[in-house]
JSON list of C-alpha atoms in Angstrom, two decimals:
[
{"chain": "A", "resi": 1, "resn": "UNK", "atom": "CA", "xyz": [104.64, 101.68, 77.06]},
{"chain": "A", "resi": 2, "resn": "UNK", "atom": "CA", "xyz": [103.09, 100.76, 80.71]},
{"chain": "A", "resi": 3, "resn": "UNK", "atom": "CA", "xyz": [105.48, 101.29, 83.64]},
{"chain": "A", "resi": 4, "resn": "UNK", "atom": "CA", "xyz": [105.88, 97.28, 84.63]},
{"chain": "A", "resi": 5, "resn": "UNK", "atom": "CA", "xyz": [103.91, 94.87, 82.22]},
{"chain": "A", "resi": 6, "resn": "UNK", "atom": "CA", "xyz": [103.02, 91.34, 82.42]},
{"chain": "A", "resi": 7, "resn": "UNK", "atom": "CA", "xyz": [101.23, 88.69, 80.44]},
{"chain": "A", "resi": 8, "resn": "UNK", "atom": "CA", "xyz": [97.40, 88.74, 82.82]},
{"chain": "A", "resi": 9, "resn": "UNK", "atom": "CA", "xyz": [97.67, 84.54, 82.14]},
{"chain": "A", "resi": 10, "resn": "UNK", "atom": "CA", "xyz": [96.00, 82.55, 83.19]},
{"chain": "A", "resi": 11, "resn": "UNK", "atom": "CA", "xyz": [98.28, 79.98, 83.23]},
{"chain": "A", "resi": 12, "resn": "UNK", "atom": "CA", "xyz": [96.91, 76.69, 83.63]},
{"chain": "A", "resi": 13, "resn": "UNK", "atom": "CA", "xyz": [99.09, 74.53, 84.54]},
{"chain": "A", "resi": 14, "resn": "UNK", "atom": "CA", "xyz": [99.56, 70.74, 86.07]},
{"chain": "A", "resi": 15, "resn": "UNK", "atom": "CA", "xyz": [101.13, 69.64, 89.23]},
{"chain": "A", "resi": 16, "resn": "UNK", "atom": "CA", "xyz": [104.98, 68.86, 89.48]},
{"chain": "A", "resi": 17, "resn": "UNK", "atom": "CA", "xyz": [105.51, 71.11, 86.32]},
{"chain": "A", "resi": 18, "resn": "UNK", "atom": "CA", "xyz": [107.83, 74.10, 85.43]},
{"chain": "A", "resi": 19, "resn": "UNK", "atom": "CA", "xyz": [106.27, 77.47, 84.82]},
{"chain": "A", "resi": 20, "resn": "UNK", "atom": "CA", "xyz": [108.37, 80.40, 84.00]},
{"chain": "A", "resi": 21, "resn": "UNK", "atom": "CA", "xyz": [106.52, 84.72, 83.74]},
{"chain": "A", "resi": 22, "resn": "UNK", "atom": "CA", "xyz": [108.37, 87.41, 82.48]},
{"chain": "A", "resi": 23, "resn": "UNK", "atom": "CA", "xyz": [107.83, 91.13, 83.38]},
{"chain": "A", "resi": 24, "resn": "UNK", "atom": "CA", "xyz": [108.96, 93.67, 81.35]},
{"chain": "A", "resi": 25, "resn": "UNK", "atom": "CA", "xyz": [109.49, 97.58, 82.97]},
{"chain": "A", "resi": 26, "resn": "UNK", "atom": "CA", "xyz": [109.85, 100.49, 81.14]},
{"chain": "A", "resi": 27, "resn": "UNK", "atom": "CA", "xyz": [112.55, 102.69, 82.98]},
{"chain": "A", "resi": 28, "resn": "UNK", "atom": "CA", "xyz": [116.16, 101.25, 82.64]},
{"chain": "A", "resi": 29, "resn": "UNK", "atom": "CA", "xyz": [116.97, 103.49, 85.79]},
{"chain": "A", "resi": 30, "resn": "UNK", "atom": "CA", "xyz": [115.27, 101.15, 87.84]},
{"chain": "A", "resi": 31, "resn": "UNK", "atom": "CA", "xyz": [117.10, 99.93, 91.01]},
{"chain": "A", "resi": 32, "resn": "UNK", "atom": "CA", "xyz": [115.05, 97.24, 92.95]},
{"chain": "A", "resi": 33, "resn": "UNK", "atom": "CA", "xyz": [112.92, 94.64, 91.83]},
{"chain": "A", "resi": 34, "resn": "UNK", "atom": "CA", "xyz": [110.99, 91.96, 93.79]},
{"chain": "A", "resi": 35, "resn": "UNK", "atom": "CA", "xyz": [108.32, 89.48, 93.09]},
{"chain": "A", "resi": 36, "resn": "UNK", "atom": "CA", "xyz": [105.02, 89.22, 95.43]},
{"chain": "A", "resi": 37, "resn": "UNK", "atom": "CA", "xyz": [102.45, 86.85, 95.28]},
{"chain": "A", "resi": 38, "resn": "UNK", "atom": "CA", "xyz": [98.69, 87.38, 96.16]},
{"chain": "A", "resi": 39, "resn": "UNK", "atom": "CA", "xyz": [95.94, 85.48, 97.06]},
{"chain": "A", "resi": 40, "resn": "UNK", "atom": "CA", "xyz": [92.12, 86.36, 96.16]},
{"chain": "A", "resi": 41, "resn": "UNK", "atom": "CA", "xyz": [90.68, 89.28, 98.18]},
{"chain": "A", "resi": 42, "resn": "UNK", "atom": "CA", "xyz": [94.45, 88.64, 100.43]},
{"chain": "A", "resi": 43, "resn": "UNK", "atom": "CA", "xyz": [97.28, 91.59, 100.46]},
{"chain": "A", "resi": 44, "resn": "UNK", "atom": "CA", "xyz": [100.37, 90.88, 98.61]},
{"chain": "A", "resi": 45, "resn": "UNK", "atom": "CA", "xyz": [103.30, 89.20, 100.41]},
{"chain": "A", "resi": 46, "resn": "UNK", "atom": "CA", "xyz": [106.87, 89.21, 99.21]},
{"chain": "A", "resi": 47, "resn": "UNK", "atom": "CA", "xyz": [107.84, 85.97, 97.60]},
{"chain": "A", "resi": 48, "resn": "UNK", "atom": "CA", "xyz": [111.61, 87.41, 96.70]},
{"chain": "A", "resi": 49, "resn": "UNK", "atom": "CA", "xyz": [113.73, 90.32, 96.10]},
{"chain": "A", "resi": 50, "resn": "UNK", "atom": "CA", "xyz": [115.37, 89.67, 92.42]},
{"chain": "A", "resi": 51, "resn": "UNK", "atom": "CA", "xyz": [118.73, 90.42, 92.25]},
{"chain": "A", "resi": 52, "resn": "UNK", "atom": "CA", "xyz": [120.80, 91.47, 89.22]},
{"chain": "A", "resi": 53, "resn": "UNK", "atom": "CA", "xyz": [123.30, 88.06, 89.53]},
{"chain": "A", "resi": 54, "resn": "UNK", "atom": "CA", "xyz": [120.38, 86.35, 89.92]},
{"chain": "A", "resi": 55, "resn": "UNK", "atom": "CA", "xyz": [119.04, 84.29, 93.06]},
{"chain": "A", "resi": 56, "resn": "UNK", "atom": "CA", "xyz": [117.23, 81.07, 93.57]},
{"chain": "A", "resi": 57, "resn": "UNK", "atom": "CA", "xyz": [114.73, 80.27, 96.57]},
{"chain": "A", "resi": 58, "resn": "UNK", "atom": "CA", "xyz": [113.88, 76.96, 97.05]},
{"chain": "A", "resi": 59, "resn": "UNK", "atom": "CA", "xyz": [111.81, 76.07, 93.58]},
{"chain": "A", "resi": 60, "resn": "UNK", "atom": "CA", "xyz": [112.06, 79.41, 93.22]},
{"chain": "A", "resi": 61, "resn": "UNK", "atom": "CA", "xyz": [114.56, 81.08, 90.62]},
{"chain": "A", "resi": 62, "resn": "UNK", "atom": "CA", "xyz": [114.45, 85.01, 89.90]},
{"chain": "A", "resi": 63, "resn": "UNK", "atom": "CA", "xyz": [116.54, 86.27, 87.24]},
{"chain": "A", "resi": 64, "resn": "UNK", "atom": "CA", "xyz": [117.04, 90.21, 86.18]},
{"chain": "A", "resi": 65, "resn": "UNK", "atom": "CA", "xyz": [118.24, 91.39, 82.30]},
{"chain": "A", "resi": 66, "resn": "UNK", "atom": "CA", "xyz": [118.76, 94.65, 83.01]},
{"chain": "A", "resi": 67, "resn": "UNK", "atom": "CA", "xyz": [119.91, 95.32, 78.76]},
{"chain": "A", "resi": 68, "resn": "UNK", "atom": "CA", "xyz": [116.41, 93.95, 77.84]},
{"chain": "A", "resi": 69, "resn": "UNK", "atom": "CA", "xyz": [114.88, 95.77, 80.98]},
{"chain": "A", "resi": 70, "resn": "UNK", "atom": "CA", "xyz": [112.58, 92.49, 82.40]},
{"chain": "A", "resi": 71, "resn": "UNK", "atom": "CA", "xyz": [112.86, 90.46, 85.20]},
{"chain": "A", "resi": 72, "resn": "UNK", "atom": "CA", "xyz": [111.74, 86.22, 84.98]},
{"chain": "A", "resi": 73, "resn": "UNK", "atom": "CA", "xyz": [110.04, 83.78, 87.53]},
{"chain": "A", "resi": 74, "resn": "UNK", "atom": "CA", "xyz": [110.74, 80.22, 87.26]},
{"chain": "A", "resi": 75, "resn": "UNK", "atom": "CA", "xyz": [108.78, 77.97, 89.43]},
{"chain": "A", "resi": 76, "resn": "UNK", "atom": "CA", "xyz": [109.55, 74.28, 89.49]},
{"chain": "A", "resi": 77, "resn": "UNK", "atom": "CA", "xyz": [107.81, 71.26, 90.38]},
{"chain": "A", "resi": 78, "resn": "UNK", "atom": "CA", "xyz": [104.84, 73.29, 90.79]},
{"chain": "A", "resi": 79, "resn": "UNK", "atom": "CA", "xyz": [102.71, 72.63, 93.41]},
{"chain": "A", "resi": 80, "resn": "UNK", "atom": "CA", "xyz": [98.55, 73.30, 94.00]},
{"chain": "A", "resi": 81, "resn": "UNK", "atom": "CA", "xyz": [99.56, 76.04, 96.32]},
{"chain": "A", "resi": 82, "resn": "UNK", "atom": "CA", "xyz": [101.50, 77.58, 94.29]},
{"chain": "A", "resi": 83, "resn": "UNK", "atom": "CA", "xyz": [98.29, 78.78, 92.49]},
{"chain": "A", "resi": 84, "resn": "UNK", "atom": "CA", "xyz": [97.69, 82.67, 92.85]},
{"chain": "A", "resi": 85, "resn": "UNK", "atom": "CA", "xyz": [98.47, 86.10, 91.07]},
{"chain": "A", "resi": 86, "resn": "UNK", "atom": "CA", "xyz": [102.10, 86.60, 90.90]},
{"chain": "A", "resi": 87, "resn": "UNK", "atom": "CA", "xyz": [103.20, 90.44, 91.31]},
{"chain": "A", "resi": 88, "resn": "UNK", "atom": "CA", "xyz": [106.41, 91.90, 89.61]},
{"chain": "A", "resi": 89, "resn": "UNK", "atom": "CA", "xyz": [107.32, 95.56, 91.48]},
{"chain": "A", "resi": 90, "resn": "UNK", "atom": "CA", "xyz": [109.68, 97.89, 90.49]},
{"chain": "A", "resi": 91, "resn": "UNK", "atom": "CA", "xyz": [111.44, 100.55, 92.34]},
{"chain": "A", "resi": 92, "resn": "UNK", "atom": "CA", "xyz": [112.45, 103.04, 89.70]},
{"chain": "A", "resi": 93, "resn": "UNK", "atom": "CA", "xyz": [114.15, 105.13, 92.46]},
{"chain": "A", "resi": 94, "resn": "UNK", "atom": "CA", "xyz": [111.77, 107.81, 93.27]},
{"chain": "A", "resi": 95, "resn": "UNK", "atom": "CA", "xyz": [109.51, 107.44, 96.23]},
{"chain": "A", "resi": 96, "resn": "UNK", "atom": "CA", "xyz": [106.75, 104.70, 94.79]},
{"chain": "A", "resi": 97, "resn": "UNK", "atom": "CA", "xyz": [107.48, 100.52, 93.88]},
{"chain": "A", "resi": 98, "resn": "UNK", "atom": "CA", "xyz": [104.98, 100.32, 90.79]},
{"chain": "A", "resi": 99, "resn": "UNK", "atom": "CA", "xyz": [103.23, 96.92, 90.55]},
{"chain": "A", "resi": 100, "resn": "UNK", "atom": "CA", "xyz": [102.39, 94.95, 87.05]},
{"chain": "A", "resi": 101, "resn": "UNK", "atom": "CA", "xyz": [98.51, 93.77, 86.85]},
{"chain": "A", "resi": 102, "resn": "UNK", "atom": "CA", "xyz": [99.89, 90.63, 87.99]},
{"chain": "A", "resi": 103, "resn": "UNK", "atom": "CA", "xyz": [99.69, 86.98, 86.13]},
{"chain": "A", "resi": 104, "resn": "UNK", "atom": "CA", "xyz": [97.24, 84.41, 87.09]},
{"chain": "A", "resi": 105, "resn": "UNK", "atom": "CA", "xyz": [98.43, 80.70, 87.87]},
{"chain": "A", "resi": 106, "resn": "UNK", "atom": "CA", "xyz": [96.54, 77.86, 88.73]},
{"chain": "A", "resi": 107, "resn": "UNK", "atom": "CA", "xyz": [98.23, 74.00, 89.23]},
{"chain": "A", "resi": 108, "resn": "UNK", "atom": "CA", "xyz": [96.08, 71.92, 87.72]},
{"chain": "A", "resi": 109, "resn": "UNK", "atom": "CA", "xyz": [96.04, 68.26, 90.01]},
{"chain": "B", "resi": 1, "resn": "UNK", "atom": "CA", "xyz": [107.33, 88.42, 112.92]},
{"chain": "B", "resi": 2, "resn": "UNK", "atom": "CA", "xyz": [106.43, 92.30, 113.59]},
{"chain": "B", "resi": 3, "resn": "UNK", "atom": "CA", "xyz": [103.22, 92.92, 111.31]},
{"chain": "B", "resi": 4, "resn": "UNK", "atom": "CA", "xyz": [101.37, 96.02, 109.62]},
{"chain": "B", "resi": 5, "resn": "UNK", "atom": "CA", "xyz": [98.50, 96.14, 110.92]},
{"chain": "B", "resi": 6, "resn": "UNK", "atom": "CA", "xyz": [95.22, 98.07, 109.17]},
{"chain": "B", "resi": 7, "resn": "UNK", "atom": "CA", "xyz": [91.68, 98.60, 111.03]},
{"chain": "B", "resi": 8, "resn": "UNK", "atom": "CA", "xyz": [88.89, 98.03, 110.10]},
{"chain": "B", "resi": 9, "resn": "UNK", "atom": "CA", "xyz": [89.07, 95.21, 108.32]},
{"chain": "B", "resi": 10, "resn": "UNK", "atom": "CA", "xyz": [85.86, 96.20, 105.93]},
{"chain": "B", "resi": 11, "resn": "UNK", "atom": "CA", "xyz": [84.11, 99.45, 106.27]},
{"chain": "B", "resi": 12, "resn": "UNK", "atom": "CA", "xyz": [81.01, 100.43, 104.72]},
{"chain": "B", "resi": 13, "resn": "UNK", "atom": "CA", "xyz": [79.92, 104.27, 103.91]},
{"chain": "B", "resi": 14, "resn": "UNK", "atom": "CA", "xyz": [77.45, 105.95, 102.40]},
{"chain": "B", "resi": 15, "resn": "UNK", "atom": "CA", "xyz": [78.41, 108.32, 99.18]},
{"chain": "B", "resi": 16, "resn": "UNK", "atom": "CA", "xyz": [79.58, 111.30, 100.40]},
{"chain": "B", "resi": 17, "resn": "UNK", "atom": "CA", "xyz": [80.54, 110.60, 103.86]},
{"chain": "B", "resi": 18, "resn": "UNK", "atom": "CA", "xyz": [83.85, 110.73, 105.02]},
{"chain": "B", "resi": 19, "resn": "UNK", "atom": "CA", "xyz": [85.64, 108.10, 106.42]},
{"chain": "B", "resi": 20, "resn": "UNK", "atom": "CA", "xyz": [89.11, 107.31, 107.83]},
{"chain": "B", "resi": 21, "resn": "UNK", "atom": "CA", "xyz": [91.42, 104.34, 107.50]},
{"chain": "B", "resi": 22, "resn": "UNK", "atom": "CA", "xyz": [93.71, 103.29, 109.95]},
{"chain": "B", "resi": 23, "resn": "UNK", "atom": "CA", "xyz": [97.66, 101.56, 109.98]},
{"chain": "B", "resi": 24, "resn": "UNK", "atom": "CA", "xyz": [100.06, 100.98, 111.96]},
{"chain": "B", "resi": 25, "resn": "UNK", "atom": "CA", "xyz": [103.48, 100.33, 110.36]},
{"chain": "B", "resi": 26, "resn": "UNK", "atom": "CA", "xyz": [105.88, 98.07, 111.43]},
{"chain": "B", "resi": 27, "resn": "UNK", "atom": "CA", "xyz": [107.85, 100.30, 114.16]},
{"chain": "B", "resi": 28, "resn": "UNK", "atom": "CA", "xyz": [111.52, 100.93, 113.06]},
{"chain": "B", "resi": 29, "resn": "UNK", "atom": "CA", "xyz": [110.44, 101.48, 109.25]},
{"chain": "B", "resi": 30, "resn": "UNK", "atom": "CA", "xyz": [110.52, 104.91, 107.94]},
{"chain": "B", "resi": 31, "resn": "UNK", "atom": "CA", "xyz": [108.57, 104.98, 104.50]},
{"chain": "B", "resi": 32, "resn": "UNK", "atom": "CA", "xyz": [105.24, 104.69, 104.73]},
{"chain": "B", "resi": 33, "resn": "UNK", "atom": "CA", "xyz": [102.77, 103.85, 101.82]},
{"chain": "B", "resi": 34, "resn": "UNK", "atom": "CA", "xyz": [99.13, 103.35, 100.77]},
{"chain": "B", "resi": 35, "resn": "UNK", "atom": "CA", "xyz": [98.36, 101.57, 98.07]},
{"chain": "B", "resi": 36, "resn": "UNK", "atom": "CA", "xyz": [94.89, 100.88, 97.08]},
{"chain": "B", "resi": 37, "resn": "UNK", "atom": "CA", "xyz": [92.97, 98.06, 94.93]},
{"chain": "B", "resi": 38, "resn": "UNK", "atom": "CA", "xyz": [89.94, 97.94, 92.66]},
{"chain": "B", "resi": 39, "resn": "UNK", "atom": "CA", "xyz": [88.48, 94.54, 92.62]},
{"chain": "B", "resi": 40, "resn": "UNK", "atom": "CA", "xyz": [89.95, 92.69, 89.61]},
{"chain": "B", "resi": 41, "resn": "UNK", "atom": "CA", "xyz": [92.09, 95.35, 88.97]},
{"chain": "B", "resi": 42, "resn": "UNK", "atom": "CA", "xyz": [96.02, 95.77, 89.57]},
{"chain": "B", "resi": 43, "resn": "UNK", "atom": "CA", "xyz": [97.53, 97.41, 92.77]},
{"chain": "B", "resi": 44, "resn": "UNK", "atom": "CA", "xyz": [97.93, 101.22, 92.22]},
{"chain": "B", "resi": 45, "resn": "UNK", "atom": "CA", "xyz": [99.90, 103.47, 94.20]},
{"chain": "B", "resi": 46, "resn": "UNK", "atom": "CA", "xyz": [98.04, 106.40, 96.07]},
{"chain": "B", "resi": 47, "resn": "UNK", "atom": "CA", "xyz": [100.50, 108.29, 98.54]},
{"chain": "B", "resi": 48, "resn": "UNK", "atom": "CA", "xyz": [104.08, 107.54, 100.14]},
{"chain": "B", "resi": 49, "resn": "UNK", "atom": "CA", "xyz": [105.05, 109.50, 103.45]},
{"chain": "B", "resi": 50, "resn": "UNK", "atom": "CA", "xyz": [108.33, 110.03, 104.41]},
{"chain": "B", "resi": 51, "resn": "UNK", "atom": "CA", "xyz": [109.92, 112.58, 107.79]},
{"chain": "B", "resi": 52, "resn": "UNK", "atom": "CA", "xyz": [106.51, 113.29, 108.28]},
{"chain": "B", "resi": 53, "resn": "UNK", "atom": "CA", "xyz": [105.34, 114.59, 105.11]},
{"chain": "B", "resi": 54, "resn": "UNK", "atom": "CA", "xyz": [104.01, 113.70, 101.97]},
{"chain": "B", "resi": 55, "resn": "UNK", "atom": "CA", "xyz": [106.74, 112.73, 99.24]},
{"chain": "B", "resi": 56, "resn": "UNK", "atom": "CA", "xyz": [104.91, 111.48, 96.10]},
{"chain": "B", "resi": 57, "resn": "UNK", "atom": "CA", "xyz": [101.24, 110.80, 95.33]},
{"chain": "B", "resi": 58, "resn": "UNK", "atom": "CA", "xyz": [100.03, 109.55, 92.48]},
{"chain": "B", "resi": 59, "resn": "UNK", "atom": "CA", "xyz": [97.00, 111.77, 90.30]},
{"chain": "B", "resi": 60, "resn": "UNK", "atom": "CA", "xyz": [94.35, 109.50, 92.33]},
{"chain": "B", "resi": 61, "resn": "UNK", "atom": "CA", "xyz": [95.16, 111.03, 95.21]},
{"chain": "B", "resi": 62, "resn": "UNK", "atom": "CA", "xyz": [93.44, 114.18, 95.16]},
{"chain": "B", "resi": 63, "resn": "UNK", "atom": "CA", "xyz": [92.07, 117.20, 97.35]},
{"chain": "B", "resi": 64, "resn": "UNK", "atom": "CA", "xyz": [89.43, 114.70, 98.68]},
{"chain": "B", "resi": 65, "resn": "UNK", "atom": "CA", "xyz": [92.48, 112.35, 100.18]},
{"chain": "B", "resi": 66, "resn": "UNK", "atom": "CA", "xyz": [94.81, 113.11, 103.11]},
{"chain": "B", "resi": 67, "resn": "UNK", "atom": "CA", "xyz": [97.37, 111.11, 105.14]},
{"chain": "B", "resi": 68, "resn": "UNK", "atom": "CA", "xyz": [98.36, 111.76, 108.55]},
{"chain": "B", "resi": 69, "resn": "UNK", "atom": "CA", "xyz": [101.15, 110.37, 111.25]},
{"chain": "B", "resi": 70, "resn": "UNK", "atom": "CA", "xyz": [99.36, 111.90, 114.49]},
{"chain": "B", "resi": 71, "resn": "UNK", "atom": "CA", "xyz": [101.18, 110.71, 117.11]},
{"chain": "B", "resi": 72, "resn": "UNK", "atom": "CA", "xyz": [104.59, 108.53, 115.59]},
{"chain": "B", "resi": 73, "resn": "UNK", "atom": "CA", "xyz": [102.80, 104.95, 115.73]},
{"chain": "B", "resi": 74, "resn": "UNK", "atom": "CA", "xyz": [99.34, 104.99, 113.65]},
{"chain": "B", "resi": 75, "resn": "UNK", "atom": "CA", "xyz": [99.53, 106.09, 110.00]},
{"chain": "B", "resi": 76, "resn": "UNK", "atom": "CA", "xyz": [95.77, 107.38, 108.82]},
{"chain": "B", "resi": 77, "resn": "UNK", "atom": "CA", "xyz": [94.32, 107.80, 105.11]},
{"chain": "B", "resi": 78, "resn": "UNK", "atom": "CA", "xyz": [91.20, 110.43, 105.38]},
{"chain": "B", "resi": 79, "resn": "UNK", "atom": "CA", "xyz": [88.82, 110.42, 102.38]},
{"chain": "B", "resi": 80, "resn": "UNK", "atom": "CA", "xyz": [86.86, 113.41, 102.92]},
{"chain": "B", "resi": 81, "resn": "UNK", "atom": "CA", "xyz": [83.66, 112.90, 100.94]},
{"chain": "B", "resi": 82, "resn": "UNK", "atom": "CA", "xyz": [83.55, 109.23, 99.04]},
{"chain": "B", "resi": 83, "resn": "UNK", "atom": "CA", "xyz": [82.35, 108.46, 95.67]},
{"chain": "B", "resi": 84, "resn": "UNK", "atom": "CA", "xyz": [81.01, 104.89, 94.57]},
{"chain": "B", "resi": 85, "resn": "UNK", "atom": "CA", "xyz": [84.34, 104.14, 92.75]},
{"chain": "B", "resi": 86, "resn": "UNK", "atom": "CA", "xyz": [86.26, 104.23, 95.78]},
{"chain": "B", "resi": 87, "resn": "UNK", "atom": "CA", "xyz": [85.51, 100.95, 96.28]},
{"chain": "B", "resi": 88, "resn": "UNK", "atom": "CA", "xyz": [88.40, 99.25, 96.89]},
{"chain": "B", "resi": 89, "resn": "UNK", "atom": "CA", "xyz": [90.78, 97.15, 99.00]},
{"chain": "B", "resi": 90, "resn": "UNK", "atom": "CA", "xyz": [92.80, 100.03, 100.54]},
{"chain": "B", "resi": 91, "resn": "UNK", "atom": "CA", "xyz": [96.57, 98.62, 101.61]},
{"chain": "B", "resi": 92, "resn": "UNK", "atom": "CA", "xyz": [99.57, 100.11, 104.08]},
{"chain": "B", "resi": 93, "resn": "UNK", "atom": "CA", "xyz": [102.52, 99.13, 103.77]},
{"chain": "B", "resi": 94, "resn": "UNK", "atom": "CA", "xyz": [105.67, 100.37, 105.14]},
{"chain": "B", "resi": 95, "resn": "UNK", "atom": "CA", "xyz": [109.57, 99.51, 104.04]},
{"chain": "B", "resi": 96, "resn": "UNK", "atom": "CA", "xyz": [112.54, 99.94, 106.76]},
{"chain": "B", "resi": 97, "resn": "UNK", "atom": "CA", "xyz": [114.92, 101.57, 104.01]},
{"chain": "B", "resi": 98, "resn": "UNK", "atom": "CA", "xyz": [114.82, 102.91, 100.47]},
{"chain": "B", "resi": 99, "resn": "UNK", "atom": "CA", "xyz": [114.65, 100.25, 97.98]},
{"chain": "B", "resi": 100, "resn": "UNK", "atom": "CA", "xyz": [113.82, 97.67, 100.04]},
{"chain": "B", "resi": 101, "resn": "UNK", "atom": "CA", "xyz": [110.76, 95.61, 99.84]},
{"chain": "B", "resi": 102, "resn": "UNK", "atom": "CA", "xyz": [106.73, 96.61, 100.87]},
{"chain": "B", "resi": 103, "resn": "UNK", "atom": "CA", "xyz": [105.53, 94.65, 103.47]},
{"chain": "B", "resi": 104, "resn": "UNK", "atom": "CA", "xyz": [102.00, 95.15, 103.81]},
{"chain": "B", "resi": 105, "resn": "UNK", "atom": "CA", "xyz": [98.68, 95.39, 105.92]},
{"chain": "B", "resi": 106, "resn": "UNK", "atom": "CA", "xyz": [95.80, 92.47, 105.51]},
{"chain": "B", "resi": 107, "resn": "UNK", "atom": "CA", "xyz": [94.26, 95.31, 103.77]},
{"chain": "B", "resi": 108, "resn": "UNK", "atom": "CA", "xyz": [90.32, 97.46, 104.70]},
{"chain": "B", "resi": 109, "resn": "UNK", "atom": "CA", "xyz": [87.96, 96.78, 102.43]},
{"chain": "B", "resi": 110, "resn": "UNK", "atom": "CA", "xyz": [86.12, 100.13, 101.39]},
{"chain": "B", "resi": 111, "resn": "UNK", "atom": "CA", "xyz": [82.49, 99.57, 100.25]},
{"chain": "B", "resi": 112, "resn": "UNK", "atom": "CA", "xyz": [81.04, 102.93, 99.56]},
{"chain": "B", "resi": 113, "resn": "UNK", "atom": "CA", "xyz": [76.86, 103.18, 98.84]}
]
């Protein structure tokens, strides 16, 4: 089983709607998780920590099930910048955060 | 907003040559980190550096790789001889605390020939 997986996408999707990504890790000793977005050719850039009660950001909701080891996006009223590779990293308490290949979105006008 | 910053921004080599990127981390962090990515591909952890010395690297980051903190403010990754497929975007980032999150460099683009 990979480290940190995610479903590649893409997900098309259209403006104003709700789009959720999972990310599923493999190490149930793992002790921080965040989620980073990335633009083309662009360094990732922390969108939020995810916390284990759960946290919301704006449109933004993270959400962490430790028992079934993933952590969930939700994104609503989706908007055309919202379209770019979203990141899941996990800290599984040694030195390195381990990043998933990352999901592709695009909002659809 | 204090920044990581990475020069150059692109750098191209020729096979074999050795080159050296540079970082400076954001200046009251203590974990430093390159990651690196293959166009297309996912981010993948090369080297973290911690009290001035190495304290995990990942099997990419072989005898051809080295990291140095010279002088307590820039933050160096030394490839020694390149190969073709270390192409890559090349990334710093640096974290103020364990378990808290990577903030990162706009990245050097490696081109080797």
């Amino acid at each position: 089983r990979k480290e940190v997986e995610q479903d590649p996408g893409p997900f098309n999707v259209p403006e104003g709607a709700t789009v959720a990504f999972n990310c599923t890790y493999s190490n149930s000793a793992s002790q921080s998780f965040f989620w980073y977005r990335q633009d083309c050719r662009k360094e990732p850039k922390l969108l939020m920590s995810v916390y284990s009660s759960g946290n919301e950001d704006g449109r933004f909701t993270a959400q962490l099930n430790r028992a079934s080891q993933y952590i969930s996006l939700l994104i609503r009223d989706s908007k055309l910048s919202d379209s770019a590779t979203y990141l899941c990293v996990v800290h599984f308490g040694n030195e390195k955060l381990t990043f998933g290949t990352g999901t592709r979105l695009t909002i659809i006008p | 907003e204090p920044e990581v910053t990475q020069t150059p921004s692109h750098q191209v080599t020729q096979m074999g040559q050795e080159v050296i990127l540079r970082c400076v981390p954001i200046s009251n962090h203590l974990y430093f980190y390159w990651y690196r990515q293959i166009l297309g591909q996912k981010v993948e952890f090369l080297v973290s550096f911690y009290n001035n010395e190495i304290s995990e690297k990942s099997e990419i980051f072989d005898d051809q790789f080295s990291v140095e903190r010279p002088d307590g403010s820039n933050f160096t990754l030394k490839i020694r001889s390149t190969k073709l497929e270390d192409s890559a975007m090349y990334f710093c980032a640096s974290i103020t605390s364990w378990g808290s999150p990577l903030h990162f460099g706009n990245g050097t683009r490696l081109t080797v020939t």
